[in-house]
mmCIF file of C-alpha atoms in Angstrom:
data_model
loop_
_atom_site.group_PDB
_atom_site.id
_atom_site.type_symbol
_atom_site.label_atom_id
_atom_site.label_comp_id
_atom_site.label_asym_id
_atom_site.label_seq_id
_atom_site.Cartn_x
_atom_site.Cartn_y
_atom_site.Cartn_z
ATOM 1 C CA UNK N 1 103.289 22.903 5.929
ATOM 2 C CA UNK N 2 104.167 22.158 9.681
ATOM 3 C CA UNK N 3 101.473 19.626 12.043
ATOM 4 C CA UNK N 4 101.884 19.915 15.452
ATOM 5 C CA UNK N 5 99.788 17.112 17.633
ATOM 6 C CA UNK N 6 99.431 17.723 20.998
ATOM 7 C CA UNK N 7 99.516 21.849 20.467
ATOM 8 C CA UNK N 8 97.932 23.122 23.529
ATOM 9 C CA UNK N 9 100.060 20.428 26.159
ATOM 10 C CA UNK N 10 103.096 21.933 27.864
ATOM 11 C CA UNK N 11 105.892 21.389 25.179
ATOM 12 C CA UNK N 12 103.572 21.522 21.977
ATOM 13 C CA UNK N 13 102.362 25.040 22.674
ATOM 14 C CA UNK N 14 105.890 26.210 23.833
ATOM 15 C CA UNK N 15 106.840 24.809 20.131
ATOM 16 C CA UNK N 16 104.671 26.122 18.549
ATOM 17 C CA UNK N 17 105.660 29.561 19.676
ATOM 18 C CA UNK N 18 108.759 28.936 18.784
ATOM 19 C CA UNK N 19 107.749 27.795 15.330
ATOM 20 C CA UNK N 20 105.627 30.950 14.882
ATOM 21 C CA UNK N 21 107.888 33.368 16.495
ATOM 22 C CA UNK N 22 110.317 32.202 13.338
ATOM 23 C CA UNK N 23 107.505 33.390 10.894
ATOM 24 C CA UNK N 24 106.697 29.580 10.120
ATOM 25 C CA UNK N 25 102.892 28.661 9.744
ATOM 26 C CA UNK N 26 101.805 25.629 11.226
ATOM 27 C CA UNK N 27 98.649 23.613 11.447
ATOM 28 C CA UNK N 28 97.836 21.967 15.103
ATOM 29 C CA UNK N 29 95.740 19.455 16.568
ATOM 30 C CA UNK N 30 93.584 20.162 19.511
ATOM 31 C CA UNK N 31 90.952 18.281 21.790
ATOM 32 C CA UNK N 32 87.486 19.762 21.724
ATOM 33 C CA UNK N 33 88.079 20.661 25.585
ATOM 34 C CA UNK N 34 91.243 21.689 25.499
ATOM 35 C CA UNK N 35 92.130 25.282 26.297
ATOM 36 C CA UNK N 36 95.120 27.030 23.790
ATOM 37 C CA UNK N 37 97.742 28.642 26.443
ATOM 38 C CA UNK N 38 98.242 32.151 26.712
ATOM 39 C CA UNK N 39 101.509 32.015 24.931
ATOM 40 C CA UNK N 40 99.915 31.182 21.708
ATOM 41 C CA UNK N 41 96.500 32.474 21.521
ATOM 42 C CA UNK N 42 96.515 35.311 20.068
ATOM 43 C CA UNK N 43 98.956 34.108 17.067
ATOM 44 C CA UNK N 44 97.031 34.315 13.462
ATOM 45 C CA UNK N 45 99.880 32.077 12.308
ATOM 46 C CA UNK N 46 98.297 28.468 13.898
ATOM 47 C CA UNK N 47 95.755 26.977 12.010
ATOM 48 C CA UNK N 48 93.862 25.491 15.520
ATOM 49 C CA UNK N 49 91.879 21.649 14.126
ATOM 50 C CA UNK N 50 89.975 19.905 16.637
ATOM 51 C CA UNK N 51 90.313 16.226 15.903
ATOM 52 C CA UNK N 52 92.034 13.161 17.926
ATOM 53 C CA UNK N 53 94.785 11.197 17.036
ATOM 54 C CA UNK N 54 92.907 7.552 18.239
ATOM 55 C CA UNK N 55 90.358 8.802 15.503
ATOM 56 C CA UNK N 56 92.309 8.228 12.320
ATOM 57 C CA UNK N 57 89.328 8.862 9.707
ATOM 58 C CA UNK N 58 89.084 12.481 11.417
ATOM 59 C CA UNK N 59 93.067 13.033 10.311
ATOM 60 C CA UNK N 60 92.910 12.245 6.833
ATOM 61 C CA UNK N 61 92.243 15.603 5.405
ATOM 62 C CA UNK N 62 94.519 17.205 8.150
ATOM 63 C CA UNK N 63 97.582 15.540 6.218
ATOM 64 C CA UNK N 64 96.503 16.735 3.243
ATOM 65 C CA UNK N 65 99.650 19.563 2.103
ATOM 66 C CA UNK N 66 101.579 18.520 5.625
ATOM 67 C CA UNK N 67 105.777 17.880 4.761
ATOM 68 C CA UNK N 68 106.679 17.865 8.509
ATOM 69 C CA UNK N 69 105.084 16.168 11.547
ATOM 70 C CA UNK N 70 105.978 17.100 15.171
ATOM 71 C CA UNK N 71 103.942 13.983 16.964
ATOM 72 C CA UNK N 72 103.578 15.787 21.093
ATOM 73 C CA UNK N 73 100.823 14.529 21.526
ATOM 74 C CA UNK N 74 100.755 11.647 24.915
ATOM 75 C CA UNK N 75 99.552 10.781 27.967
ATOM 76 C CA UNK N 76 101.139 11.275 31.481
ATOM 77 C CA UNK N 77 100.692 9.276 34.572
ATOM 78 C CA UNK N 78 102.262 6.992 37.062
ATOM 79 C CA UNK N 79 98.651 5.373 38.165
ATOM 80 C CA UNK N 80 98.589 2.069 37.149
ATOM 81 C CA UNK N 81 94.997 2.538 36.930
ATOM 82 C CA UNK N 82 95.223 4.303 33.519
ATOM 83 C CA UNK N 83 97.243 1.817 31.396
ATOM 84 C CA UNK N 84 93.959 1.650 29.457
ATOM 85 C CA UNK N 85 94.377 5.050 28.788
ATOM 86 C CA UNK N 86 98.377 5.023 28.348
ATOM 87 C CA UNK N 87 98.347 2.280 26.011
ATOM 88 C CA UNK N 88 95.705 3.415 24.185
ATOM 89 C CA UNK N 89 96.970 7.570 23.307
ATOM 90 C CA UNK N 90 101.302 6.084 23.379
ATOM 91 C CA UNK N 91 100.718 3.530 21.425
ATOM 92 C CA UNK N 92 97.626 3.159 19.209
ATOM 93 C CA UNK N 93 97.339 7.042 18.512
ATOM 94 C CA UNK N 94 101.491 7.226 17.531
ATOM 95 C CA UNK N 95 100.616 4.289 15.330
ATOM 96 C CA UNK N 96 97.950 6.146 13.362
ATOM 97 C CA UNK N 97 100.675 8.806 13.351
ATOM 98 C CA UNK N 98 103.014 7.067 11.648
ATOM 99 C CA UNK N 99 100.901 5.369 9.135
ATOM 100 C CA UNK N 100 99.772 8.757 7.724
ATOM 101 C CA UNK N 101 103.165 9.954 7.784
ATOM 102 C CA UNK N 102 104.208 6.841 5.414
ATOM 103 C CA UNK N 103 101.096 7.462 3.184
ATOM 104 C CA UNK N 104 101.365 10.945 3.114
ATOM 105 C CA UNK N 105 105.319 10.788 2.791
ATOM 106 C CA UNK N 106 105.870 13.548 5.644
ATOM 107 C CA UNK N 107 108.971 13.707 8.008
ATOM 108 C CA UNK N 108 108.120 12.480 11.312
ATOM 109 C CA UNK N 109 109.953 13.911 14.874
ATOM 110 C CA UNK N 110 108.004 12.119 17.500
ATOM 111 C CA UNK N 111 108.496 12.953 20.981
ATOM 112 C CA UNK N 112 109.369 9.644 23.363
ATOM 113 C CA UNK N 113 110.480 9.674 26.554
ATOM 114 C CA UNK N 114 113.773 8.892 28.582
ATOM 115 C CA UNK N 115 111.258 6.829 29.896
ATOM 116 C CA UNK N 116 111.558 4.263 27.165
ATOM 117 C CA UNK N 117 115.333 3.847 27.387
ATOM 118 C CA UNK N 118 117.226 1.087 29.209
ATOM 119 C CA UNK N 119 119.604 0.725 31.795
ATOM 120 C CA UNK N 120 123.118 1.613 31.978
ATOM 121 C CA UNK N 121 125.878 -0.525 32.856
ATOM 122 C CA UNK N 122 126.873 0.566 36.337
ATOM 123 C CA UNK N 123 128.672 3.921 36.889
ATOM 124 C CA UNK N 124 127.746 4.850 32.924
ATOM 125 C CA UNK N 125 125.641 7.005 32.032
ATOM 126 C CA UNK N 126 122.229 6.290 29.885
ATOM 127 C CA UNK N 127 123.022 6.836 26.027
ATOM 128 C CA UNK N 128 120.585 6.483 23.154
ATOM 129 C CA UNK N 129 122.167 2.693 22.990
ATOM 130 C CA UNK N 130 120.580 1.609 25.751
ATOM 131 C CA UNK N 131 118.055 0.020 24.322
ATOM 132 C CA UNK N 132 115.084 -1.233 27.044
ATOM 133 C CA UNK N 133 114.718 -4.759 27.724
ATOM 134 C CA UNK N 134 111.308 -5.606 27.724
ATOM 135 C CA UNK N 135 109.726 -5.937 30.988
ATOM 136 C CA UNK N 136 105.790 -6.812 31.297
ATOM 137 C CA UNK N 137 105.943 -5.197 35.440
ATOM 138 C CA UNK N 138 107.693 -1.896 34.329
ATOM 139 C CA UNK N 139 105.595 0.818 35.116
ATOM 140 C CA UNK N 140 102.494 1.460 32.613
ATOM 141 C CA UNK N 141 103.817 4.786 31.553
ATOM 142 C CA UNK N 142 107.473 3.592 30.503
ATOM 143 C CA UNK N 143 105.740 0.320 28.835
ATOM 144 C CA UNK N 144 103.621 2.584 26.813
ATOM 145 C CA UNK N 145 106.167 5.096 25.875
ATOM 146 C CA UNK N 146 108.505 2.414 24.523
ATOM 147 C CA UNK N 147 105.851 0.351 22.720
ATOM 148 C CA UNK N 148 104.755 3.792 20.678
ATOM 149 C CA UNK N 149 108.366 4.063 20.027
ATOM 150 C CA UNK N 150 108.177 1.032 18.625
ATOM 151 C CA UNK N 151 105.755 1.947 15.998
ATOM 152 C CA UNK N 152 107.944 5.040 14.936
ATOM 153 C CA UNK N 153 110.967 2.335 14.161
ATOM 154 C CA UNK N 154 108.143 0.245 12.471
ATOM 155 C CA UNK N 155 107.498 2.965 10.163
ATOM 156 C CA UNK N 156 110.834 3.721 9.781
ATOM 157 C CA UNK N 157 111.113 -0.034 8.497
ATOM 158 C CA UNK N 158 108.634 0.937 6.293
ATOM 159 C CA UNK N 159 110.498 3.757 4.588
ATOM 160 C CA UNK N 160 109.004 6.556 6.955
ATOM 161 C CA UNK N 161 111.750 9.979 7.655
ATOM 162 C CA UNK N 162 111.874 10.245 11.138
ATOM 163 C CA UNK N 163 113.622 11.113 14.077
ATOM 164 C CA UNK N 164 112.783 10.474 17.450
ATOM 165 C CA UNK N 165 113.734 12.564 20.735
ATOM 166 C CA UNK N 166 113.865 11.070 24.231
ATOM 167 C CA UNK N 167 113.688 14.003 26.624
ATOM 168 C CA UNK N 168 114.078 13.757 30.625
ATOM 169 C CA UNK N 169 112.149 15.922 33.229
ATOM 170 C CA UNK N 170 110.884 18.979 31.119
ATOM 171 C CA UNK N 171 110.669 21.858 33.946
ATOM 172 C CA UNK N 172 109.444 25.173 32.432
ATOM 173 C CA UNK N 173 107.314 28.088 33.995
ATOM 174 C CA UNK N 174 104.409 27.643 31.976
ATOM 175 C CA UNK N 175 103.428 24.536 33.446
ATOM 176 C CA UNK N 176 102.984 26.374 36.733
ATOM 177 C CA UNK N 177 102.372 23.988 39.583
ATOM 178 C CA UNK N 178 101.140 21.049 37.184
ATOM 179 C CA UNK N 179 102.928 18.242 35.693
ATOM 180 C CA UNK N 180 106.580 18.918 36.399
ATOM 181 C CA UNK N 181 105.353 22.279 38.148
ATOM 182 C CA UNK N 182 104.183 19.839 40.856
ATOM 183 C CA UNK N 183 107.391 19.487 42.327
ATOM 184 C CA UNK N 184 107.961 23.315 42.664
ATOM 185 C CA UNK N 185 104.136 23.351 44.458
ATOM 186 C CA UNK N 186 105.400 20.508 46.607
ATOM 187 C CA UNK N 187 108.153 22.275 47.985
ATOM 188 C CA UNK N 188 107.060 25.914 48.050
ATOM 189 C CA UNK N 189 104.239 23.964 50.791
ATOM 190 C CA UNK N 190 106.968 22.900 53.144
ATOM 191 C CA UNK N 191 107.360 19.210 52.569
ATOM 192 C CA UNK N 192 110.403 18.185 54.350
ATOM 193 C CA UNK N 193 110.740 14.813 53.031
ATOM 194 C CA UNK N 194 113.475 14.263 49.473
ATOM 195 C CA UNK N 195 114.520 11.024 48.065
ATOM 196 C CA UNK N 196 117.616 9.141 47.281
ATOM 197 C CA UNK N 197 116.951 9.591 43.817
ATOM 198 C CA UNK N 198 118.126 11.262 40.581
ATOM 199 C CA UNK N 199 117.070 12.452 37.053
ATOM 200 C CA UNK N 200 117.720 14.160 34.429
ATOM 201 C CA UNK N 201 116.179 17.838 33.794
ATOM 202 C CA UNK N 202 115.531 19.888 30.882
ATOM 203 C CA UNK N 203 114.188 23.071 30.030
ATOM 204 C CA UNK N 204 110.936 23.090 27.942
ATOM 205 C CA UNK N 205 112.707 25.770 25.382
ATOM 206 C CA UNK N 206 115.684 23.874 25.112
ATOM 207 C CA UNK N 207 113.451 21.028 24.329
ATOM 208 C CA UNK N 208 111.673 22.986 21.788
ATOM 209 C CA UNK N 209 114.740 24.393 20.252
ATOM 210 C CA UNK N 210 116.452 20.656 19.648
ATOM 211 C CA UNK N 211 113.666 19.358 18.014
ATOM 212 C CA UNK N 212 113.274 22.726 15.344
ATOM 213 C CA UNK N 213 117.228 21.895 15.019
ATOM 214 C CA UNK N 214 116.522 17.993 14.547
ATOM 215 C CA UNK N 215 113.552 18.217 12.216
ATOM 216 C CA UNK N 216 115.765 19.718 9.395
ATOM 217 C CA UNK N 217 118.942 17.726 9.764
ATOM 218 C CA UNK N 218 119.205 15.444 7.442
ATOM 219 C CA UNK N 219 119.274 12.851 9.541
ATOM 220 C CA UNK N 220 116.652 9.876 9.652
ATOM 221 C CA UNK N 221 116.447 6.611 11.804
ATOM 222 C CA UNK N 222 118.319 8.052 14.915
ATOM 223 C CA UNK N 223 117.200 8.807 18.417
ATOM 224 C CA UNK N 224 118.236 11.928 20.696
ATOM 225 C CA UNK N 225 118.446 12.194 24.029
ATOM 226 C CA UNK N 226 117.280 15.839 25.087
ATOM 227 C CA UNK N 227 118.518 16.206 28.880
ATOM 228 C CA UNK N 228 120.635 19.480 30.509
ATOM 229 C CA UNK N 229 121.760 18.206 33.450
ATOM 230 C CA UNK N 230 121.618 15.050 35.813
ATOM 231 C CA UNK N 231 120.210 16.450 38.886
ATOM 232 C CA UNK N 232 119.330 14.264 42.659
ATOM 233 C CA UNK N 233 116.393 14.952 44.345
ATOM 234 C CA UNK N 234 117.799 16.209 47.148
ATOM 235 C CA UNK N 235 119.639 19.137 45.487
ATOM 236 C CA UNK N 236 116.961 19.866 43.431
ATOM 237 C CA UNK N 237 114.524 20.362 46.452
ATOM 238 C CA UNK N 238 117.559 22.082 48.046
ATOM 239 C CA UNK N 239 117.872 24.786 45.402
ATOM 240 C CA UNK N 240 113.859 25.547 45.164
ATOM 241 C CA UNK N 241 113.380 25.334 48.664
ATOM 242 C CA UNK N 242 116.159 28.414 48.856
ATOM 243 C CA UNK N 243 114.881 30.022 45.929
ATOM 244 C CA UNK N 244 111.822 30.114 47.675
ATOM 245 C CA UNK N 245 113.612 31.063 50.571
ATOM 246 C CA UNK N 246 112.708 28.603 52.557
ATOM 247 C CA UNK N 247 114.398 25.523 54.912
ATOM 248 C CA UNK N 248 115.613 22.854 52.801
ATOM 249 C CA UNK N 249 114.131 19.296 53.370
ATOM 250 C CA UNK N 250 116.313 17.455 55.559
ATOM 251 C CA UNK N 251 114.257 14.126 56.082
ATOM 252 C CA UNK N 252 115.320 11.376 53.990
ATOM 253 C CA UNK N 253 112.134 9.122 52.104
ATOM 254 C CA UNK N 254 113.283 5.788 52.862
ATOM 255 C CA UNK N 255 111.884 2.966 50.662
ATOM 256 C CA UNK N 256 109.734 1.301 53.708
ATOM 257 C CA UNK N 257 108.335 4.929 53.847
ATOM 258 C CA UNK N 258 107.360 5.904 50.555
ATOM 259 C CA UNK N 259 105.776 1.863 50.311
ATOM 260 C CA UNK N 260 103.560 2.496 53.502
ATOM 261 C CA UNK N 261 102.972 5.921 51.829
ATOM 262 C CA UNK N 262 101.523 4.651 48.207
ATOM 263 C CA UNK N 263 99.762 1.793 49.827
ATOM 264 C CA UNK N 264 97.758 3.477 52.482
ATOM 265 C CA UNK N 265 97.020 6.625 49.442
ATOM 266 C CA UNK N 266 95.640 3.976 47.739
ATOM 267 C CA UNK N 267 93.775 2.570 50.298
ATOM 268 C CA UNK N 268 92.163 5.749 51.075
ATOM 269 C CA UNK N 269 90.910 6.640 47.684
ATOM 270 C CA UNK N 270 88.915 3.434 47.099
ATOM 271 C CA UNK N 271 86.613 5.527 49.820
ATOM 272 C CA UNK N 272 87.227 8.661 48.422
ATOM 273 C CA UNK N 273 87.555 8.228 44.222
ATOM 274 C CA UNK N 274 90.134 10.838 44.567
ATOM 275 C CA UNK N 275 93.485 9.915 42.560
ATOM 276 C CA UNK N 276 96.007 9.199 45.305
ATOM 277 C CA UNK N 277 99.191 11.152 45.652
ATOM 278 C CA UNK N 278 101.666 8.956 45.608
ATOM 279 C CA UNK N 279 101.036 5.742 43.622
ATOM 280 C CA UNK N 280 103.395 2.250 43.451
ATOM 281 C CA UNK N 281 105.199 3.886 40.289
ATOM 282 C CA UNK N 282 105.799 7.034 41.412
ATOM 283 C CA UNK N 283 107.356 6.194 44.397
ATOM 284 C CA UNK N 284 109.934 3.431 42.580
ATOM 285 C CA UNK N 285 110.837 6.770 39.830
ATOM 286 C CA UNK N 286 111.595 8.755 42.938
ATOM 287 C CA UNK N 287 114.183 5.928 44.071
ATOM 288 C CA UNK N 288 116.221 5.412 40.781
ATOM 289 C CA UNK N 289 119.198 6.944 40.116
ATOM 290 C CA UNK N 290 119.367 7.679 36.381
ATOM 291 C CA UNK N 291 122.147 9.655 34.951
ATOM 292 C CA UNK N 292 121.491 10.505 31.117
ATOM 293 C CA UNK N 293 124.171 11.475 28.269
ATOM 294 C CA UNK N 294 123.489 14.508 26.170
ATOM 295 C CA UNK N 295 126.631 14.434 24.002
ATOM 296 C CA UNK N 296 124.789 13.207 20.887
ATOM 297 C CA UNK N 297 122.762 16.141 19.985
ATOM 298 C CA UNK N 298 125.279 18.216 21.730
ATOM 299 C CA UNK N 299 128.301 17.404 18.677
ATOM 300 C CA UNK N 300 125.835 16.970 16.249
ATOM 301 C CA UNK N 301 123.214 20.002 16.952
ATOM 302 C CA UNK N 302 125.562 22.063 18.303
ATOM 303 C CA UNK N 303 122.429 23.203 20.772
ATOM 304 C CA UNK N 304 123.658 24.831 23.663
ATOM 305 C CA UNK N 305 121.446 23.554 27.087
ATOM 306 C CA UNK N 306 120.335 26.366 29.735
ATOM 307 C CA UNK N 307 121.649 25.318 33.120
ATOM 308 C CA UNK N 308 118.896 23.831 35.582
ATOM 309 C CA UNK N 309 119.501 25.895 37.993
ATOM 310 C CA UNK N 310 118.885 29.207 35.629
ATOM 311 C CA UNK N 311 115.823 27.377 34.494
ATOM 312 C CA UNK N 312 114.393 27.163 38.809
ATOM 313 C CA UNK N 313 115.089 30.468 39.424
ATOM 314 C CA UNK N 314 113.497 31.540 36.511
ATOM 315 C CA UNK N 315 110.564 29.300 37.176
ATOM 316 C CA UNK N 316 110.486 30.698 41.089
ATOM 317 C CA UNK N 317 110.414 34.193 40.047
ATOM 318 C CA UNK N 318 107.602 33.484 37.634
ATOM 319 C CA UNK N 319 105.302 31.871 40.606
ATOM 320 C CA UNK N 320 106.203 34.361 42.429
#
């Protein structure tokens, strides 16, 4: 049987659907709080089990009759302020993951992050050997990311099947205008600022779809990069603002900007409590320009990756 962690986030419910919409039954982990999207609700197929991954006596029983692990489950932010949090769901909860993969002998795909790759040499493009050099002042997020990675190739070491998949920006239009939907929000609103930056982008079905394809090749020990297309910020705004039909931003973010920005944000909300807008690592992400390589699960997949821009103009017409 199939365990899905993380099944009511953005890409665990979308796989999930996909899972079920093949006729496949699969048992998923949810938070006592969380809510089960719309897209999956009403399937008799999903064995829902409230339990949480940091609690590893809760999961024992969970593994019993699992063959196949799809680890979603993680925690997003740039806010420095929750590297508690980061280090403790990334890291500690993938390495409670892993260890009841290797007792329970299951096949692991665990869902990292481009997040917790490393540089490219300049004018290349990031491949899945570019490995990160370890850097205590990296933001919290990409720190925790490739320290939970860590535990997957620990268990691997171990004699643990697993794969791991590194996608970029997941866009989709069932996040709406949260997580990744943000963006969208920001510029349906008018903001007429972009930023010399650039990213990859991937759609969250595509996503979905590589890592059904990846959990039964017979591959083990390898990582994937799951990215469509490297997009800069400035086209990206460009195309949603249109799709919207509205002006493009034309003002540039300069780095002096988006540093006043982030520090007077998070001046403000020591008054307020409110999470700030803009924090220290959001506004260095926004600056990089980080092109990623696809052609590994590309030749050996053969997936085929839905253009970006399909995937915003579906998204626009959705929040239509």
């Amino acid at each position: 049987m199939i365990l899905v962690t993380g099944g009511t986030g953005f890409l665990g419910s979308e796989l999930i659907k996909q899972l079920t919409d093949s006729g496949l039954a699969v048992r998923a982990l949810k938070r006592k709080t969380s809510i089960i999207p719309a897209i999956i609700e009403n399937s008799n197929l999903i064995d829902w089990i409230e339990a949480d991954i940091n609690e590893p006596a809760t999961l024992e029983d969970i593994f019993v009759g699992i063959t196949k692990v799809f680890h979603c489950a993680a925690f997003v932010s740039l806010n420095p302020k929750d590297k508690k949090q980061l280090f403790h769901v990334n890291i500690d909860g993938t390495s409670n993951i892993v260890n009841l993969c290797v007792e329970h002998n299951c096949r692991l795909l665990h869902v990292s992050s481009v997040a917790a790759l490393g540089e490219a040499k300049k004018g290349k493009q990031i491949t899945e050997e570019n490995f990160w050099v370890y850097d205590a002042t990296a933001h919290a997020y990409g720190l925790s990311k490739y320290e939970g990675e860590m535990e997957v190739w620990r268990g691997i070491t171990e004699g643990l099947d697993a794969v791991i998949v590194n996608p970029s920006i997941i866009i989709g239009r069932n996040a709406g205008f949260e997580g990744s939907g943000a963006i969208f929000k920001l510029v349906k609103g008018g903001f007429p600022f972009y930023t010399d930056g650039a990213s990859g982008f991937v759609d969250v079905e595509d996503v979905a779809k590589a890592m059904m394809l990846l959990m039964e090749y017979t591959v083990s020990g390898e990582r994937y990069i799951i990215s469509s297309d490297n997009y800069h910020y400035k086209d990206l705004f460009t195309e949603i603002a249109l799709g919207f039909t509205l002006k493009p931003p034309t003002k540039e973010a300069k780095p002096w900007m988006l540093a006043i920005a982030w520090r007077t944000l998070k001046f403000f909300s020591i008054f307020t409590g409110s999470q700030p807008s803009i924090t220290k690592d959001a506004a260095k992400s926004s600056l990089s320009l980080n092109y990623y390589n696809n052609e590994k699960v590309i030749n050996e997949t053969g997936i085929r990756f839905k253009p970006v821009a399909q995937s915003i103009q579906e998204i626009i017409q959705y929040l239509k």
